[in-house]
mmCIF file of C-alpha atoms in Angstrom:
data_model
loop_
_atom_site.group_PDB
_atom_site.id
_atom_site.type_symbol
_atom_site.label_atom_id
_atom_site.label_comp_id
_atom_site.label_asym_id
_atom_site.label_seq_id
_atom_site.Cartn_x
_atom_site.Cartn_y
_atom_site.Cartn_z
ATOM 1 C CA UNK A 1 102.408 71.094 95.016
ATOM 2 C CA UNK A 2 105.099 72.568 92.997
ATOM 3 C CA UNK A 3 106.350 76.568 93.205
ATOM 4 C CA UNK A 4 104.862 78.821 90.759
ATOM 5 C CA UNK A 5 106.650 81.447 89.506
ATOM 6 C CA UNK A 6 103.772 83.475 87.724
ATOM 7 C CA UNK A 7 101.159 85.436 89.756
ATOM 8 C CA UNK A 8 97.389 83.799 90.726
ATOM 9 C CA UNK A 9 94.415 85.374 90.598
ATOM 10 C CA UNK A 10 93.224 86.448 94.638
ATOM 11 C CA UNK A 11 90.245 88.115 93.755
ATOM 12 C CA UNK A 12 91.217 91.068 96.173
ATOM 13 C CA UNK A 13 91.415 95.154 95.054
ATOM 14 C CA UNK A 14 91.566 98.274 96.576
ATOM 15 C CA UNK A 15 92.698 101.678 96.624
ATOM 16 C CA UNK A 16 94.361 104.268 98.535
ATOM 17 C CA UNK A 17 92.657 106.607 100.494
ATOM 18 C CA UNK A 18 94.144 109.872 103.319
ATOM 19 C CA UNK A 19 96.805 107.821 105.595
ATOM 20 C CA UNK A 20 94.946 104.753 104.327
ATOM 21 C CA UNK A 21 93.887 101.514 102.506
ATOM 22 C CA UNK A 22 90.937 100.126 101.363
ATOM 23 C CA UNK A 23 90.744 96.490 100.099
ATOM 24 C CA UNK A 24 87.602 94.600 99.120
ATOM 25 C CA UNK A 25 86.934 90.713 98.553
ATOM 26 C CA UNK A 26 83.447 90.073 96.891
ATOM 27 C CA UNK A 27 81.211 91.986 98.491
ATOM 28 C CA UNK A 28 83.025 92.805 101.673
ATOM 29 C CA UNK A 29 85.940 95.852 101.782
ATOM 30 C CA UNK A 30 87.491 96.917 104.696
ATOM 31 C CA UNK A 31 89.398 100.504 105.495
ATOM 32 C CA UNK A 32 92.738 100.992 107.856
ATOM 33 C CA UNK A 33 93.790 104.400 108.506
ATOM 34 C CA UNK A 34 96.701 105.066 110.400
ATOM 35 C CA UNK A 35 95.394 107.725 113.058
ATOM 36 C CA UNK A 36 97.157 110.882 114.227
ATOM 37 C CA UNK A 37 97.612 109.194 117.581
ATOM 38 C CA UNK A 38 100.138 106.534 115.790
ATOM 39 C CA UNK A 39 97.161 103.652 116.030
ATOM 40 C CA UNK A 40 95.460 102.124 113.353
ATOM 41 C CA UNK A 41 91.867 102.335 113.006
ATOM 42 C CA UNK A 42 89.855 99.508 110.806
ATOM 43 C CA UNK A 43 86.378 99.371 109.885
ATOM 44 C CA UNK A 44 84.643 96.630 107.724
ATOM 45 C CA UNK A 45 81.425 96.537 106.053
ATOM 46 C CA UNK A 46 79.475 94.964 103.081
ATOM 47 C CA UNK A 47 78.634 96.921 99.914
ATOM 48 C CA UNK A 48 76.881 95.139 97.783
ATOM 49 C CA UNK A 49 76.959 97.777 94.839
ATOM 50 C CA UNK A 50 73.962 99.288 92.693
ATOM 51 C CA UNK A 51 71.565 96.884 91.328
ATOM 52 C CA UNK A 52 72.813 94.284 93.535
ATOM 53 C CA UNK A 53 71.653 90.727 93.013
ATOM 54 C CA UNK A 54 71.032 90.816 89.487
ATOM 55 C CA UNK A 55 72.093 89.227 86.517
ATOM 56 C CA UNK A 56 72.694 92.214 84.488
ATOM 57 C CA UNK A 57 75.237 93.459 86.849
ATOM 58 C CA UNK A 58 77.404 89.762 86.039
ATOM 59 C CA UNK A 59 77.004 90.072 82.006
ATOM 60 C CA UNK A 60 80.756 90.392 80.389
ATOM 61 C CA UNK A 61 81.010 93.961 78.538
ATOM 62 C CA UNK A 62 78.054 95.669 80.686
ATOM 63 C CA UNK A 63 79.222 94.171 84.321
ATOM 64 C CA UNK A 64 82.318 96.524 83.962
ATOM 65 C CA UNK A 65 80.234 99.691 83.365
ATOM 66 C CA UNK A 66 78.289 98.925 87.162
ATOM 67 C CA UNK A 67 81.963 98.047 88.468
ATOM 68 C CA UNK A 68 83.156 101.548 87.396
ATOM 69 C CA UNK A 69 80.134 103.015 89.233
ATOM 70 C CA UNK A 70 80.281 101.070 92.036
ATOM 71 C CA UNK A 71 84.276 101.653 92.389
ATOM 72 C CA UNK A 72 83.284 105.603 92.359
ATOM 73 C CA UNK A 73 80.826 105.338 94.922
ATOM 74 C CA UNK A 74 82.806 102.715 97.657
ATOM 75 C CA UNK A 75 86.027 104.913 96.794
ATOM 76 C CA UNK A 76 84.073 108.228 97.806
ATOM 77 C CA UNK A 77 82.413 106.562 100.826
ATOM 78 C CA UNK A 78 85.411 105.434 102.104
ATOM 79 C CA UNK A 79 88.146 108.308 101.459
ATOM 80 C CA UNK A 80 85.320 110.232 103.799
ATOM 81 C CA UNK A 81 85.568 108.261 106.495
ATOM 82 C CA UNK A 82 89.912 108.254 105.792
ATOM 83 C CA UNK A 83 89.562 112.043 106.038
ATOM 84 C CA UNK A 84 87.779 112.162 108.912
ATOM 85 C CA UNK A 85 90.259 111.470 111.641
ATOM 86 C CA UNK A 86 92.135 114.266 110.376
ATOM 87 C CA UNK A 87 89.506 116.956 110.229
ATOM 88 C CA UNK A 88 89.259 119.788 112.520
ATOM 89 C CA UNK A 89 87.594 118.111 115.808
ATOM 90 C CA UNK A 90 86.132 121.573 116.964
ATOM 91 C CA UNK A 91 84.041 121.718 114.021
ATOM 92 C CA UNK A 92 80.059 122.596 114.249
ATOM 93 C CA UNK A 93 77.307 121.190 112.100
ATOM 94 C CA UNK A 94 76.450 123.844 110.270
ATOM 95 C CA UNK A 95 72.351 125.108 110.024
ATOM 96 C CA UNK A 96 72.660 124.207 106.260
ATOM 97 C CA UNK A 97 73.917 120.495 107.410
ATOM 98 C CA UNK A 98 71.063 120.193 109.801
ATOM 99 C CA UNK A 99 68.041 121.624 106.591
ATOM 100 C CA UNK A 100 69.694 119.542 104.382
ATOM 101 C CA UNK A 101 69.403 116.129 107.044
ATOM 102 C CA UNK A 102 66.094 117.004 107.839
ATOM 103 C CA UNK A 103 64.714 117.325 104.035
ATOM 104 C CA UNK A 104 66.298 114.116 103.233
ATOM 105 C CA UNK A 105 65.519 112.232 106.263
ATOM 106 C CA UNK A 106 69.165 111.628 107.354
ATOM 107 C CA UNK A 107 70.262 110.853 103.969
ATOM 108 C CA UNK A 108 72.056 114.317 103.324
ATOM 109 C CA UNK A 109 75.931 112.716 103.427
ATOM 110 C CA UNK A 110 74.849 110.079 100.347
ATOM 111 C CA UNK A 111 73.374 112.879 98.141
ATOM 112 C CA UNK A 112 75.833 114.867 98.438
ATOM 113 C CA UNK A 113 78.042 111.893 97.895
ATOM 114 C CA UNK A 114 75.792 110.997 94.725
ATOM 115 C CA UNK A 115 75.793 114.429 93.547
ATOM 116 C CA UNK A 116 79.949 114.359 94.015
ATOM 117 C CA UNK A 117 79.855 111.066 92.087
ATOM 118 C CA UNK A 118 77.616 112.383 89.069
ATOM 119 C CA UNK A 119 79.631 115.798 89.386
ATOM 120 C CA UNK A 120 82.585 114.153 88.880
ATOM 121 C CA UNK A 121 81.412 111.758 85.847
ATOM 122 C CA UNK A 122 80.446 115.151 83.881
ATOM 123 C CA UNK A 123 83.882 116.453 84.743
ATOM 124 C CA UNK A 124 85.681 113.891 83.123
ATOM 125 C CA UNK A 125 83.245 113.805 79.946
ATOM 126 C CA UNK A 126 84.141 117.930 79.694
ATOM 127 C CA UNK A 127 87.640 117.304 80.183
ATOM 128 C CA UNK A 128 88.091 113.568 78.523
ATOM 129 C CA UNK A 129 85.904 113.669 75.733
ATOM 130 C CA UNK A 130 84.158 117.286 74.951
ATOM 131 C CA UNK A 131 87.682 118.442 74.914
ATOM 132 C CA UNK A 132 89.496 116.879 72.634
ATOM 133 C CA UNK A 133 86.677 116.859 70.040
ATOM 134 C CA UNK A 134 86.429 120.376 70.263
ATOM 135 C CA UNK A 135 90.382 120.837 69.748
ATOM 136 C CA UNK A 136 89.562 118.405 66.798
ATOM 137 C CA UNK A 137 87.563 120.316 65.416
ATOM 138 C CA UNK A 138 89.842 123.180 64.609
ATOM 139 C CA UNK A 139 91.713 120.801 62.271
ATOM 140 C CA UNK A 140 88.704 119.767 60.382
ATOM 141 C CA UNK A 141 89.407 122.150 57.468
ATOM 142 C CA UNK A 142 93.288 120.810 56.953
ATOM 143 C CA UNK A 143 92.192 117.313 57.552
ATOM 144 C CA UNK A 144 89.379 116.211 55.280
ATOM 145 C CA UNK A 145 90.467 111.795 56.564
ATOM 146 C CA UNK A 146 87.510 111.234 59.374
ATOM 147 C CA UNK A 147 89.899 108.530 60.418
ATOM 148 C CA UNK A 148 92.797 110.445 60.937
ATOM 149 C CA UNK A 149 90.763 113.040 62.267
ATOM 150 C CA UNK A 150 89.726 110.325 65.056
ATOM 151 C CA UNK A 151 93.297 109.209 65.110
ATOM 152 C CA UNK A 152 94.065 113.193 66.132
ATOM 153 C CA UNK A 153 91.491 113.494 68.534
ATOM 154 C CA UNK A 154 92.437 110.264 70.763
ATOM 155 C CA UNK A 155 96.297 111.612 70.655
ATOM 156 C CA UNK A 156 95.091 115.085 72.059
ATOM 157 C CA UNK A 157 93.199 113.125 74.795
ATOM 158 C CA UNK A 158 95.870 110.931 75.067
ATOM 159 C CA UNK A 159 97.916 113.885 75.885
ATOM 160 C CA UNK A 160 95.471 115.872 77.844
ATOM 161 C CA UNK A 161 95.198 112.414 80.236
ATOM 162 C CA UNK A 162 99.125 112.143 80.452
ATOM 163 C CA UNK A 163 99.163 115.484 81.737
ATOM 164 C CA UNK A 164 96.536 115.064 83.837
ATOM 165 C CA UNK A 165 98.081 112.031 85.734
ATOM 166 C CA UNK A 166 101.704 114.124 85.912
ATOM 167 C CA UNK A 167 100.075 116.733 87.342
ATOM 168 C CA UNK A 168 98.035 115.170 90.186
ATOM 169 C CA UNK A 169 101.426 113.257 90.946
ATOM 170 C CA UNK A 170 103.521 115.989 91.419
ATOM 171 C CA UNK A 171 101.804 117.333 94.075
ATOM 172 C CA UNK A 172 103.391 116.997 97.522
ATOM 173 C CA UNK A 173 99.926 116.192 99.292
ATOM 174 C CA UNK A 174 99.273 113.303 96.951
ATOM 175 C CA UNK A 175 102.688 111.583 97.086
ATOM 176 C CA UNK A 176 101.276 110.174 100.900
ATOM 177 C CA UNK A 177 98.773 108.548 99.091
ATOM 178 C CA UNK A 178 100.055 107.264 96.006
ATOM 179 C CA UNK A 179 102.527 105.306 99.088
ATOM 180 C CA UNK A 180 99.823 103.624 100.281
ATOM 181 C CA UNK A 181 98.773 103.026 96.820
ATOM 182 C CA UNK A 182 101.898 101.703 96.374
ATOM 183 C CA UNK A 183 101.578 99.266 99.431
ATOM 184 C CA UNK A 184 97.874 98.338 98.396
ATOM 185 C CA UNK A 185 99.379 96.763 95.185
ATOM 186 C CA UNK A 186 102.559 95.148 97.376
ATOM 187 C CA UNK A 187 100.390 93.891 99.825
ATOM 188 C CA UNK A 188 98.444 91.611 96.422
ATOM 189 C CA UNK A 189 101.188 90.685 94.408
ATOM 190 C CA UNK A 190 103.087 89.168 97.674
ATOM 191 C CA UNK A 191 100.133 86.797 98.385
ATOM 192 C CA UNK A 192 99.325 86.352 94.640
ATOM 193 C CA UNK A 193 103.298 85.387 93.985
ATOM 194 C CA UNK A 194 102.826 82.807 97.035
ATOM 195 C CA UNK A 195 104.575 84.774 99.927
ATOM 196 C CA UNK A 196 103.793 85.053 103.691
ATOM 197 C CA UNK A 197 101.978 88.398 103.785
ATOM 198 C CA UNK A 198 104.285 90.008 106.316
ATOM 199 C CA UNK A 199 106.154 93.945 106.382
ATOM 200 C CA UNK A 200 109.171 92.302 105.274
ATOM 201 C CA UNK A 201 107.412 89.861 102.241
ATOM 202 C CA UNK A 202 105.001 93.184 101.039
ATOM 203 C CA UNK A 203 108.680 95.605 101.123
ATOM 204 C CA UNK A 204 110.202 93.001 98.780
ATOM 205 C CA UNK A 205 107.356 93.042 96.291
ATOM 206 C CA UNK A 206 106.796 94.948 93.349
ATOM 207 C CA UNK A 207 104.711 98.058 93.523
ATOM 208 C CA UNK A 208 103.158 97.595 90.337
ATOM 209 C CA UNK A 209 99.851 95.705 89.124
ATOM 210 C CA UNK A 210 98.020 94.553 86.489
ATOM 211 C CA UNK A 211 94.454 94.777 88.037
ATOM 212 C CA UNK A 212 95.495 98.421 89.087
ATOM 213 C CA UNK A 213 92.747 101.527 88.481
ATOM 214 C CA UNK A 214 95.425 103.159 86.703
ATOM 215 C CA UNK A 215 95.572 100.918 83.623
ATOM 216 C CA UNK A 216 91.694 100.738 83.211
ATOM 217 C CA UNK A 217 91.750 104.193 82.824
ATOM 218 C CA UNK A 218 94.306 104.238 80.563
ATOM 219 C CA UNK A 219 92.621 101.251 78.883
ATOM 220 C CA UNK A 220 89.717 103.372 77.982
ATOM 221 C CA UNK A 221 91.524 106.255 76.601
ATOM 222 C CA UNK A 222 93.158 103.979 74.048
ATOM 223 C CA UNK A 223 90.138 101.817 73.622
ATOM 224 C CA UNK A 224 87.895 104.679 72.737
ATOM 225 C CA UNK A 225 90.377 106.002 69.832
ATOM 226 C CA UNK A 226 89.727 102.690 68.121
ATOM 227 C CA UNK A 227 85.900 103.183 68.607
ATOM 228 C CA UNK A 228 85.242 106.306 67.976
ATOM 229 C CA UNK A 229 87.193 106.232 64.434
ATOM 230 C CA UNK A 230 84.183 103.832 63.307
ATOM 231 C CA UNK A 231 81.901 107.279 63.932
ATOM 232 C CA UNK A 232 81.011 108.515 60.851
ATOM 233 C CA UNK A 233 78.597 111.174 61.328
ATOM 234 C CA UNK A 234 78.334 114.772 59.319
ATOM 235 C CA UNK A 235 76.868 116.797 62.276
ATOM 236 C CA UNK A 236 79.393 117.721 65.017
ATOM 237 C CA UNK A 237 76.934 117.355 67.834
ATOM 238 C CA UNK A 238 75.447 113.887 67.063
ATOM 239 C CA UNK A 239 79.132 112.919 66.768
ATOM 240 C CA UNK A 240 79.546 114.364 70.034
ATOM 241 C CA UNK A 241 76.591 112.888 71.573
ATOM 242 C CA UNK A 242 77.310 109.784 69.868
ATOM 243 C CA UNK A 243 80.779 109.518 71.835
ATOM 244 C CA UNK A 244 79.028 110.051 75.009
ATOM 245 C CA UNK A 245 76.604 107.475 74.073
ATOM 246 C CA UNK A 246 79.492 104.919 73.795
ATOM 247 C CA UNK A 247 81.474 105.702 77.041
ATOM 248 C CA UNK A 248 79.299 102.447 79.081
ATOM 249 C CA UNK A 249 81.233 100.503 75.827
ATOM 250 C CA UNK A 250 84.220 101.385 76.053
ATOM 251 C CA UNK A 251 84.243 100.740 80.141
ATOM 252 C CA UNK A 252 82.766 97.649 79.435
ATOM 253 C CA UNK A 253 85.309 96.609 77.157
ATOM 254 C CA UNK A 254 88.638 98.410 79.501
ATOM 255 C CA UNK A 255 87.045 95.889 82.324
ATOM 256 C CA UNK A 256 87.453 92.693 80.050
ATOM 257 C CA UNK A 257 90.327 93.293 79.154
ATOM 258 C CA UNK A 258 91.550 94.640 82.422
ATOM 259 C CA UNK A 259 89.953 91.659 84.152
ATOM 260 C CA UNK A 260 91.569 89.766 81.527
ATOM 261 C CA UNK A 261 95.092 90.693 82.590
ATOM 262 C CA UNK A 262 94.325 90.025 86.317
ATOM 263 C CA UNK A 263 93.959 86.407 85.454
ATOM 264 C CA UNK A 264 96.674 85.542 82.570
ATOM 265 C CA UNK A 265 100.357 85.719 82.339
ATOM 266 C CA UNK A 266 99.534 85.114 77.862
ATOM 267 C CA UNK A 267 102.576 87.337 76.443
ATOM 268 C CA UNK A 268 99.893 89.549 74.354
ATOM 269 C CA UNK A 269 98.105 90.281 77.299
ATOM 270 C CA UNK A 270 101.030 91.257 79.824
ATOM 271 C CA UNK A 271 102.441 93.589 76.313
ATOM 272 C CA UNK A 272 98.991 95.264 76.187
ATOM 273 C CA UNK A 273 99.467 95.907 80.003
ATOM 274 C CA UNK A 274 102.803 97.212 79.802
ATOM 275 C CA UNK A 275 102.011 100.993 79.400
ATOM 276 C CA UNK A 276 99.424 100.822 82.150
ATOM 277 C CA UNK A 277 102.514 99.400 84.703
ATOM 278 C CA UNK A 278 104.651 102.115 83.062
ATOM 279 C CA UNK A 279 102.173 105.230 83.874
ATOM 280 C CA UNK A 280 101.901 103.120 87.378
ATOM 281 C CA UNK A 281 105.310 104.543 87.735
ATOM 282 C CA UNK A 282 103.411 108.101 88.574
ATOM 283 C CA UNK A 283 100.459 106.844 90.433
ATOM 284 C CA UNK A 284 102.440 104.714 93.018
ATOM 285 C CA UNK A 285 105.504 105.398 95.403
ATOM 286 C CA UNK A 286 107.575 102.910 97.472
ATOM 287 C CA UNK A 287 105.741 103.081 101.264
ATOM 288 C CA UNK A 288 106.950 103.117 104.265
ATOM 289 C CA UNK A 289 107.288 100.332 106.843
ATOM 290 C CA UNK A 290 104.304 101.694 108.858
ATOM 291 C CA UNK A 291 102.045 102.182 105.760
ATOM 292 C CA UNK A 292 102.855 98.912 104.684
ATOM 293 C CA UNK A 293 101.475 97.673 108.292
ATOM 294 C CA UNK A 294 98.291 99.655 107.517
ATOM 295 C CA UNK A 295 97.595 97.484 104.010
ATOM 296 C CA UNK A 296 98.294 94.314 105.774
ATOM 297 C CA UNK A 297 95.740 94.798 108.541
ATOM 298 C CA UNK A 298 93.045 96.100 105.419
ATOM 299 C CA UNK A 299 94.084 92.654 103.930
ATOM 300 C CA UNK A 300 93.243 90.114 106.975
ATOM 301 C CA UNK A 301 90.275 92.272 107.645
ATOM 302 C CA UNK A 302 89.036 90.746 104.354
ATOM 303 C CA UNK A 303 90.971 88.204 102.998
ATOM 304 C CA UNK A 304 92.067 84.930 104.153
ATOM 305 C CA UNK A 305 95.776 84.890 103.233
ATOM 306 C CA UNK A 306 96.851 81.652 104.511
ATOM 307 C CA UNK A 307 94.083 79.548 103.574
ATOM 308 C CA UNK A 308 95.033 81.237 99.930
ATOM 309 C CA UNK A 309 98.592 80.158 99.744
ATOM 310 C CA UNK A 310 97.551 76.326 101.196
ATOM 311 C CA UNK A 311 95.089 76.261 97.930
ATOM 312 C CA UNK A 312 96.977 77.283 95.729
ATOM 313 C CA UNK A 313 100.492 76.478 96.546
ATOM 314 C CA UNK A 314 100.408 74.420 98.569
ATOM 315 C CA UNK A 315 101.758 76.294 101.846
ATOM 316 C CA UNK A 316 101.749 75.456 105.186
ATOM 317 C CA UNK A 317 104.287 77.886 106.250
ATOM 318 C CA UNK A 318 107.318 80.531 105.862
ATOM 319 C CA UNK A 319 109.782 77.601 105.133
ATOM 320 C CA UNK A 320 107.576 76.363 101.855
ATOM 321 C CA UNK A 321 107.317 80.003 100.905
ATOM 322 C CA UNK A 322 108.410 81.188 97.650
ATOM 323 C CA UNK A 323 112.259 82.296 97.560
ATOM 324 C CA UNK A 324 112.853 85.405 95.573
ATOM 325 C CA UNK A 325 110.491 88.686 95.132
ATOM 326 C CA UNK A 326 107.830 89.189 92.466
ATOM 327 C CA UNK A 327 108.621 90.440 88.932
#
């Protein structure tokens, strides 16, 4: 078979999470953490997601919304168990810990890991939604246009998400983990340009990515200024409630069109994706050699690299692998 230039489609994600990586291939993920001792420490499990097995979950435009959910949930689960080779060893269950265990049968880590998860989701509606349309609203009287007044509102969440993102980058704790980010996304786009997923390979490939968390988020700010300018409702707090009402849309419709640019190199689709790889430029750093070691072994925990390259290009080794690093 003949060399490709354009990226393929692997099927694999991830994220980052404390000295770590988490990747996940259908409906197995797997998490290496580099340890304080200098080892790396890998555990691999199924999650099969909420409402698992049925067809709902696979319809195009709702399938995203469970995705989203599911993403939260796995992302919490597993920047836990990151976190916990670097907590304080000496530390006691506490009498709470034990009341809570004991009420919920041993199920006291997952609610408060729900209650984290659904804490989190009315968070960002405060922040994300509530807040600009309040800010809006003090414009109402100078602007009588209910378009333009939409137009306002998604530019002040626009702004209010921009900051946001700057923010939580410039923070010296986070920079670790946007690096490992940084090497989750290396670690795809090597196999998915056709290279031999090796330190070396991953170092020469680009940090960015379509199919990266970053963009969907973005996605759905922009997505839901278009939407919500087809609102046209006289009372404030139906129009409010009526925004809330359409957030599983507009997810649904970020996850097309995310998923979309996962599997296309179509020059409208990469142009729609361009801002998301530009604001990738604050979510991701350049890794290290050793964090870059740490993706790779998420990766084969997973994911089948070689028998990936001989499908779809053909490989059978480092000599028929592609020359040159992705774009």
């Amino acid at each position: 078979m003949g060399k490709k230039k354009c990226g393929h489609y692997s099927g694999i994600g991830g994220q980052a999470v404390l000295e770590g990586v988490m990747m996940k291939n259908k409906e197995e993920y797997a998490v290496s953490v580099r340890k304080p001792d200098g080892g790396i420490e890998t555990k691999k499990e199924k999650y099969e997601g909420i409402l698992s097995g049925r067809k709902i979950t696979k319809l195009p435009f709702i399938r995203g919304v469970f995705n989203f959910i599911d993403s939260m949930v796995l992302g919490m689960q597993t920047l836990t168990w990151s976190a916990s080779f670097y907590e304080d060893e000496e530390a006691e269950e506490t009498k709470a810990d034990a009341a809570l265990d004991k009420v919920t049968k041993g199920n006291g880590e997952k609610l408060l890991m729900g209650l984290t998860v659904a804490f989190s989701i009315v968070l960002a509606v405060a922040i994300f939604i509530a807040l600009p349309f309040g800010i809006s609203l003090l414009f109402q009287r100078f602007i009588r246009n209910a378009s333009l007044l939409a137009i306002l509102e998604g530019v002040v969440r626009l702004v209010i998400f921009l900051i946001y993102v700057a923010a939580i980058a410039s923070m010296k704790d986070i920079r670790r983990v946007y690096q490992y980010h940084g090497a989750e996304h290396k670690c795809i786009n090597c196999v998915e340009h056709g290279k031999e997923l090796n330190v070396k390979n991953v170092m020469k490939s680009s940090r960015f990515h379509k199919r990266c968390g970053t963009s969907f988020l973005l996605f759905v700010v922009l997505i839901s200024i278009l939407l919500f300018m087809f609102i046209r409702v006289d009372n404030p707090l139906l129009r409010l409630g009526l925004r809330i009402l359409l957030i599983p849309v507009v997810a649904g419709i970020s996850y097309e069109v995310l998923r979309l640019a996962g599997r296309t190199d179509n020059p409208l689709i990469n142009l729609i994706s361009r801002p998301g790889l530009w604001l990738q430029r604050l979510t991701t750093r350049e890794p290290d050699e050793s964090m870059v070691e740490v993706a790779i072994a998420s990766v084969e925990a997973v994911f089948d690299w070689k028998a990936y390259l001989k499908d779809e290009f053909g490989y059978a080794g480092e000599d028929d692998a592609m020359e040159g690093s992705p774009s």
